[in-house]
Coordinates of C-alpha atoms in Angstrom, one line a residue:
M8 CA -31.0 -2.2 1.9
T9 CA -30.1 -0.1 -1.1
L10 CA -28.4 2.4 1.1
L11 CA -26.4 -0.4 2.8
L12 CA -25.3 -1.8 -0.6
Q13 CA -24.2 1.8 -1.6
Y14 CA -22.0 2.1 1.4
V15 CA -20.5 -1.4 0.9
V16 CA -19.6 -0.7 -2.7
N17 CA -18.0 2.7 -1.8
G18 CA -16.2 0.9 1.0
L19 CA -14.9 -1.8 -1.3
A20 CA -13.4 0.9 -3.6
S21 CA -11.6 2.5 -0.7
G22 CA -10.6 -0.9 0.6
S23 CA -8.9 -1.9 -2.7
L24 CA -6.5 1.0 -2.2
Y25 CA -5.9 0.1 1.5
A26 CA -5.2 -3.5 0.4
L27 CA -2.6 -2.4 -2.2
V28 CA -0.8 -0.3 0.5
A29 CA -1.1 -3.1 3.0
L30 CA 0.3 -5.7 0.5
G31 CA 3.4 -3.6 0.0
I32 CA 3.9 -3.3 3.7
V33 CA 3.3 -7.1 4.4
L34 CA 5.5 -8.1 1.4
L35 CA 8.5 -6.3 2.7
Y36 CA 8.0 -7.4 6.3
R37 CA 7.7 -11.1 5.2
C38 CA 11.0 -11.0 3.3
S39 CA 13.1 -8.5 5.2
R40 CA 11.5 -8.0 8.6
V41 CA 11.4 -4.3 8.0
L42 CA 8.4 -2.0 8.6
N43 CA 8.8 0.6 5.9
F44 CA 7.5 3.9 7.3
A45 CA 8.6 5.6 4.1
H46 CA 6.0 3.6 2.1
G47 CA 3.5 6.5 1.9
D48 CA 6.2 9.1 0.8
L49 CA 7.5 6.7 -1.9
S50 CA 4.0 6.4 -3.2
S51 CA 3.4 10.2 -3.4
V52 CA 6.8 10.6 -5.2
G53 CA 5.6 8.1 -7.8
V54 CA 2.4 10.2 -8.2
F55 CA 4.3 13.4 -8.6
L56 CA 6.6 11.8 -11.2
A57 CA 3.6 10.5 -13.2
L58 CA 1.9 13.9 -13.0
S59 CA 5.0 15.7 -14.1
A60 CA 5.3 13.4 -17.1
L61 CA 1.7 13.9 -18.0
T62 CA 2.1 17.7 -17.7
A63 CA 5.1 17.5 -20.0
G64 CA 3.0 15.9 -22.7
W65 CA 4.0 12.2 -22.3
P66 CA 1.4 9.6 -23.3
S67 CA -0.6 8.4 -20.3
P68 CA 0.8 4.8 -20.3
L69 CA 4.3 6.0 -20.5
A70 CA 3.8 8.6 -17.8
L71 CA 2.2 6.1 -15.4
A72 CA 5.1 3.7 -16.1
A73 CA 7.6 6.4 -15.3
G74 CA 5.8 7.2 -12.0
L75 CA 5.5 3.5 -10.9
G76 CA 9.0 2.7 -12.1
G77 CA 10.5 5.7 -10.3
A78 CA 8.9 4.7 -7.0
G79 CA 10.3 1.2 -7.5
I80 CA 13.8 2.4 -8.3
L81 CA 13.8 4.7 -5.3
A82 CA 12.7 1.9 -3.0
V83 CA 15.5 -0.4 -4.4
S84 CA 18.1 2.4 -4.1
F85 CA 17.2 2.9 -0.4
Y86 CA 17.5 -0.8 0.3
R87 CA 20.8 -1.2 -1.4
V88 CA 22.5 2.0 -0.1
F89 CA 21.2 2.1 3.4
L90 CA 19.6 -1.1 4.6
R91 CA 21.6 -3.9 3.0
P92 CA 24.9 -2.8 4.5
V93 CA 23.3 -3.0 8.0
R94 CA 21.0 -6.0 7.4
G95 CA 22.2 -7.6 10.6
G96 CA 21.3 -4.6 12.7
T97 CA 18.4 -4.2 15.0
V98 CA 14.8 -3.9 14.0
L99 CA 14.6 -0.5 15.7
G100 CA 17.6 0.7 13.6
S101 CA 15.8 -0.3 10.4
V102 CA 12.6 1.5 11.5
I103 CA 14.5 4.7 12.3
A104 CA 16.2 4.4 8.9
T105 CA 12.9 4.2 7.1
L106 CA 11.5 7.1 9.1
A107 CA 14.6 9.2 8.2
F108 CA 14.0 8.3 4.5
A109 CA 10.4 9.4 4.8
L110 CA 11.4 12.8 6.1
V111 CA 14.0 13.2 3.3
L112 CA 11.4 12.3 0.7
S113 CA 8.9 14.6 2.2
G114 CA 11.4 17.5 2.1
V115 CA 12.4 16.7 -1.4
Q116 CA 8.8 16.8 -2.6
V117 CA 8.2 20.2 -1.0
W118 CA 11.5 21.5 -2.5
V119 CA 10.8 20.2 -6.0
W120 CA 7.1 20.4 -6.4
G121 CA 6.1 22.9 -3.7
T122 CA 3.1 22.6 -1.3
Q123 CA 0.4 23.8 -3.7
T124 CA -2.2 21.2 -4.6
R125 CA -2.6 19.8 -8.1
V126 CA -5.3 18.0 -10.0
F127 CA -4.5 14.5 -11.4
P128 CA -6.3 13.7 -14.7
F129 CA -8.3 10.5 -14.9
P130 CA -10.1 9.1 -18.0
L131 CA -13.2 8.2 -16.0
S132 CA -15.6 10.8 -14.7
E133 CA -16.9 11.3 -11.2
S134 CA -20.1 12.9 -12.4
R135 CA -21.2 10.0 -14.7
V136 CA -22.7 7.1 -12.8
V137 CA -23.3 3.4 -13.3
R138 CA -26.5 2.0 -11.8
W139 CA -27.0 -1.5 -10.6
G140 CA -30.6 -1.7 -9.3
G141 CA -30.9 1.1 -6.8
V142 CA -27.1 1.5 -6.3
A143 CA -25.5 4.4 -8.2
V144 CA -21.7 4.4 -8.4
S145 CA -19.5 6.8 -10.3
E146 CA -17.4 5.7 -13.2
R147 CA -14.3 6.6 -11.3
T148 CA -15.2 4.5 -8.3
V149 CA -16.0 1.6 -10.6
G150 CA -12.6 2.0 -12.3
T151 CA -10.8 2.3 -9.0
L152 CA -12.4 -0.8 -7.6
G153 CA -11.8 -2.8 -10.8
I154 CA -8.2 -1.8 -11.3
G155 CA -7.5 -2.3 -7.6
M156 CA -8.9 -5.8 -7.6
L157 CA -7.0 -6.7 -10.8
L158 CA -3.7 -5.6 -9.2
V159 CA -4.5 -7.6 -6.1
A160 CA -5.3 -10.7 -8.1
G161 CA -2.3 -10.2 -10.3
L162 CA 0.0 -10.0 -7.3
S163 CA -1.6 -13.2 -5.9
V164 CA -0.9 -15.1 -9.2
F165 CA 2.6 -13.7 -9.3
V166 CA 3.5 -14.8 -5.8
R167 CA 1.9 -18.2 -6.1
K168 CA 2.8 -19.2 -9.7
S169 CA 6.0 -17.4 -10.8
R170 CA 9.6 -18.4 -10.1
W171 CA 10.3 -15.0 -8.6
G172 CA 7.2 -15.4 -6.4
L173 CA 8.4 -18.8 -5.2
A174 CA 11.8 -17.3 -4.5
M175 CA 10.2 -14.6 -2.4
R176 CA 8.3 -17.1 -0.4
A177 CA 11.5 -19.1 0.1
V178 CA 13.5 -16.1 1.3
A179 CA 10.6 -15.1 3.6
Q180 CA 10.5 -18.5 5.2
D181 CA 14.3 -19.1 5.6
P182 CA 16.8 -16.8 3.9
E183 CA 19.9 -18.9 4.8
A184 CA 18.3 -22.1 3.5
A185 CA 17.1 -20.4 0.3
Q186 CA 20.7 -19.2 -0.4
M187 CA 22.0 -22.7 0.2
V188 CA 19.8 -24.1 -2.6
G189 CA 20.8 -21.4 -5.0
V190 CA 18.2 -18.6 -4.5
P191 CA 19.8 -15.2 -5.0
A192 CA 18.5 -13.7 -1.8
G193 CA 20.0 -10.3 -2.3
R194 CA 18.3 -9.9 -5.7
V195 CA 15.1 -11.3 -4.4
L196 CA 15.0 -8.7 -1.6
A197 CA 15.8 -5.9 -4.0
A198 CA 12.9 -7.1 -6.3
T199 CA 10.6 -7.2 -3.2
W200 CA 11.4 -3.6 -2.4
A201 CA 10.8 -2.6 -6.0
L202 CA 7.5 -4.4 -6.1
S203 CA 6.4 -2.8 -2.8
G204 CA 7.2 0.6 -4.2
V205 CA 5.2 -0.1 -7.3
L206 CA 2.2 -1.3 -5.3
G207 CA 2.2 1.8 -3.2
A208 CA 2.6 4.1 -6.2
S209 CA -0.3 2.3 -7.9
A210 CA -2.5 3.0 -4.9
G211 CA -1.4 6.6 -5.0
V212 CA -2.2 7.0 -8.7
L213 CA -5.7 5.5 -8.2
L214 CA -6.3 7.8 -5.2
A215 CA -4.9 10.9 -6.8
P216 CA -7.9 11.8 -9.1
A217 CA -10.2 11.7 -6.0
V218 CA -8.1 14.1 -3.9
F219 CA -5.8 17.0 -4.6
V220 CA -2.2 15.9 -5.1
D221 CA 0.3 17.3 -2.6
P222 CA 3.4 15.9 -0.7
F223 CA 1.3 14.6 2.2
M224 CA -1.6 13.0 0.2
M225 CA -0.5 9.5 1.2
L226 CA -0.2 10.0 4.9
D227 CA -3.8 8.9 5.6
P228 CA -3.8 6.0 3.2
F229 CA -0.5 4.7 4.6
L230 CA -2.0 4.7 8.1
K231 CA -5.1 2.9 6.8
G232 CA -2.9 0.4 4.9
F233 CA -0.8 -0.2 8.0
T234 CA -4.0 -0.8 10.0
A235 CA -5.2 -3.3 7.3
A236 CA -1.9 -5.1 7.5
V237 CA -2.1 -5.4 11.3
L238 CA -5.8 -6.4 11.1
G239 CA -5.2 -9.2 8.6
G240 CA -1.9 -10.4 10.0
I241 CA 1.4 -8.6 9.4
E242 CA 2.9 -11.7 7.7
S243 CA -0.2 -12.7 5.7
L244 CA -0.7 -11.5 2.1
P245 CA -4.3 -12.8 2.1
G246 CA -4.8 -11.1 5.4
A247 CA -3.7 -7.8 4.0
V248 CA -6.3 -8.1 1.3
V249 CA -9.0 -9.1 3.8
G250 CA -7.9 -6.3 6.2
G251 CA -7.9 -3.7 3.4
F252 CA -11.3 -4.5 2.1
G253 CA -12.7 -5.0 5.6
L254 CA -11.4 -1.7 6.8
G255 CA -12.8 0.1 3.8
V256 CA -16.3 -1.3 4.3
L257 CA -16.2 -0.6 8.1
E258 CA -15.1 3.0 7.4
S259 CA -17.9 3.5 4.9
L260 CA -20.6 2.0 7.2
F261 CA -19.3 4.0 10.1
A262 CA -19.4 7.3 8.1
G263 CA -22.9 6.5 6.8
Y264 CA -24.5 5.4 10.0
V265 CA -22.5 6.9 12.9
S266 CA -20.3 9.9 12.0
V267 CA -18.2 11.2 9.1
R268 CA -16.2 13.4 11.4
F269 CA -14.7 10.5 13.3
K270 CA -14.2 8.2 10.3
T271 CA -10.4 8.7 10.3
T272 CA -10.0 7.7 14.0
L273 CA -11.8 4.4 13.3
A274 CA -8.5 2.9 12.0
F275 CA -6.8 3.4 15.3
G276 CA -9.7 1.9 17.2
V277 CA -9.5 -1.1 14.9
I278 CA -5.7 -1.5 15.6
V279 CA -6.3 -1.5 19.4
A280 CA -9.2 -3.9 19.1
A281 CA -7.2 -6.3 16.9
L282 CA -4.2 -6.3 19.2
L283 CA -6.4 -6.9 22.2
V284 CA -8.5 -9.7 20.7
R285 CA -6.2 -11.4 18.2
P286 CA -2.6 -9.9 18.2
E287 CA -1.5 -12.1 15.3
G288 CA -4.3 -10.7 13.0
L289 CA -7.3 -12.4 11.4
L290 CA -5.2 -14.7 9.1
G291 CA -1.9 -14.5 10.9
R292 CA -0.2 -17.5 12.6
P293 CA -0.5 -17.6 16.4
L294 CA 2.6 -16.2 18.1
Q295 CA 4.8 -18.8 19.6
R296 CA 7.8 -18.3 21.9
R297 CA 10.3 -21.1 22.6
V298 CA 11.9 -21.3 26.0

């Protein structure tokens, strides 16, 4: 039982990062019907910006703000320059545009920062542990889980209680009707892109101390976040949270009781199973087609 709890706690820590990535994906899809395949590369750019600021001697809060803000500004710039002029285009065209943006960001990261790995500093230690009964969890894991859950809760409050959150929900439901009642849909979409970039970069900053920082560090978390979004329902913010934490726990249990080597492939199996059993996701609305 103690070992099971250990796996679950570790899985929840990973799941909080998957949930943050999934929330950014779902938030954009709800408002703009765009699947942003550059989400992972935007996140890693934010991590590199924060790390560069830290290396230059900036205070930690300011360096983190620079990294998260830089990712948000890049996301908004991409939307305004490339996507907004062709907003009436096809879904496939938007997907190809985000893929092209991902390749450009990846190349820029290699050009500016190189391919060598770097260590991202973190105030909490991996060697010091916190014990709850028989469960031992590192300080860094506790910090990651706590900060991840705070960010998820903060986003939930923002979307449900704030005026901008209400505007985002209105645009997601019916952009034309929202504009008719005075909602600035263009600015709301830009804010959604910025928020998505900040969420992705937040996940990257929380992940960075546990792995070596390089231009491709967010590839695996992006795939897991995308899996979580599909599992929970691509239009459901609560579903993204459930999918993220659920996938993290499933991965941890699979690695502990079945095989560590095939843990990464579990996400693809989950996607296939979810699409076969419930294509709309765990908390998604049933798909309806009018004839």
